[in-house]
Coordinates of C-alpha atoms in Angstrom, one line a residue:
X1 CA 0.0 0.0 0.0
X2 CA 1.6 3.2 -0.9
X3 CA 1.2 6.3 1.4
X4 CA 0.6 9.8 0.4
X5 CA 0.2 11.7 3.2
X6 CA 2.6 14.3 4.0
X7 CA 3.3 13.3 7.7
X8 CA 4.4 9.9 6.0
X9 CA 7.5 11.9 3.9
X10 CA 8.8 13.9 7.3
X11 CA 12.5 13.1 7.9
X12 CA 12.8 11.3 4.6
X13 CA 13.0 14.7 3.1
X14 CA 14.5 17.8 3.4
X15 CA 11.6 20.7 3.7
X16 CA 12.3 24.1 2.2
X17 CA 12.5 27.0 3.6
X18 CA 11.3 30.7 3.2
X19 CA 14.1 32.9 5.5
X20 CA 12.3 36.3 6.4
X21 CA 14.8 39.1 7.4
X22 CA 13.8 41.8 9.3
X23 CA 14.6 45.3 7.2
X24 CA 15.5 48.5 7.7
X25 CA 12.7 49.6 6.2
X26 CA 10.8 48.8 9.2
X27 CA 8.8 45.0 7.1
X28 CA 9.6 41.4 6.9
X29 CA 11.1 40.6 3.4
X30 CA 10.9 36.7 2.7
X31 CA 13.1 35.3 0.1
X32 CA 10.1 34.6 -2.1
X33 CA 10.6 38.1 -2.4
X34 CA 7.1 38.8 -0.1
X35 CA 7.0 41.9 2.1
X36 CA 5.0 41.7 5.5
X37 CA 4.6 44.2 7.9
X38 CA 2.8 43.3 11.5
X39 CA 1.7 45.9 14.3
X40 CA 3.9 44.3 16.9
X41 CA 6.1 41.6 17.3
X42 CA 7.8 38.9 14.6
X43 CA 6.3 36.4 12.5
X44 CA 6.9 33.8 15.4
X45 CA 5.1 36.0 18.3
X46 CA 2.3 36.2 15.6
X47 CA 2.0 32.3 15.1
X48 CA 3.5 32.2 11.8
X49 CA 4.6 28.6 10.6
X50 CA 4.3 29.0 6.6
X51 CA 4.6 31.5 4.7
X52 CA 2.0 32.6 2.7
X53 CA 3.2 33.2 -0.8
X54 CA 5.3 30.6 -1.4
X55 CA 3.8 27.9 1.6
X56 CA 7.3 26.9 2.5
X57 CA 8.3 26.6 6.3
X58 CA 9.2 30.2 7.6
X59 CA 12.6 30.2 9.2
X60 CA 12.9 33.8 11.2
X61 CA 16.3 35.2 11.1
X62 CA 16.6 38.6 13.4
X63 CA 14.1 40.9 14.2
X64 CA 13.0 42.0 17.4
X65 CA 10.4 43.9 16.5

C-alpha cells in the first residue's frame, strides 16, 4: 500500500524553507521576495509557521520587533 500523506514523507525529506529578514525599512522581506509588515512583534510571536506566498516553512532570522 503506498502512502501519500505528508506526515508519512517527514524526515525522509529535506523541507524548504522561506528565510524572512527583518529590514530597515521597518517589514519582513521573505526570500520569495514577499514583504509583510505586523503591528507588533515577529512572525513567530504572531503564530506564523508557513509563509503565505510561497507555503514553505518560515525560518525567522533577526528581528526584534
Amino acid at each position: 500500500m503506498t502512502k501519500h500523506w505528508p506526515s508519512d514523507r517527514v524526515g525522509k525529506l529535506k523541507m524548504e524553507v522561506c528565510q524572512w529578514k527583518f529590514t530597515e525599512e521597518a517589514f519582513w522581506s521573505g526570500d520569495c521576495g514577499l514583504n509583510w509588515n505586523f503591528d507588533t512583534g515577529t512572525p513567530r510571536d504572531n503564530g506564523m509557521n508557513f509563509c503565505p506566498r510561497c507555503g514553505k516553512r518560515l525560518k525567522q532570522k533577526g528581528g526584534s520587533k
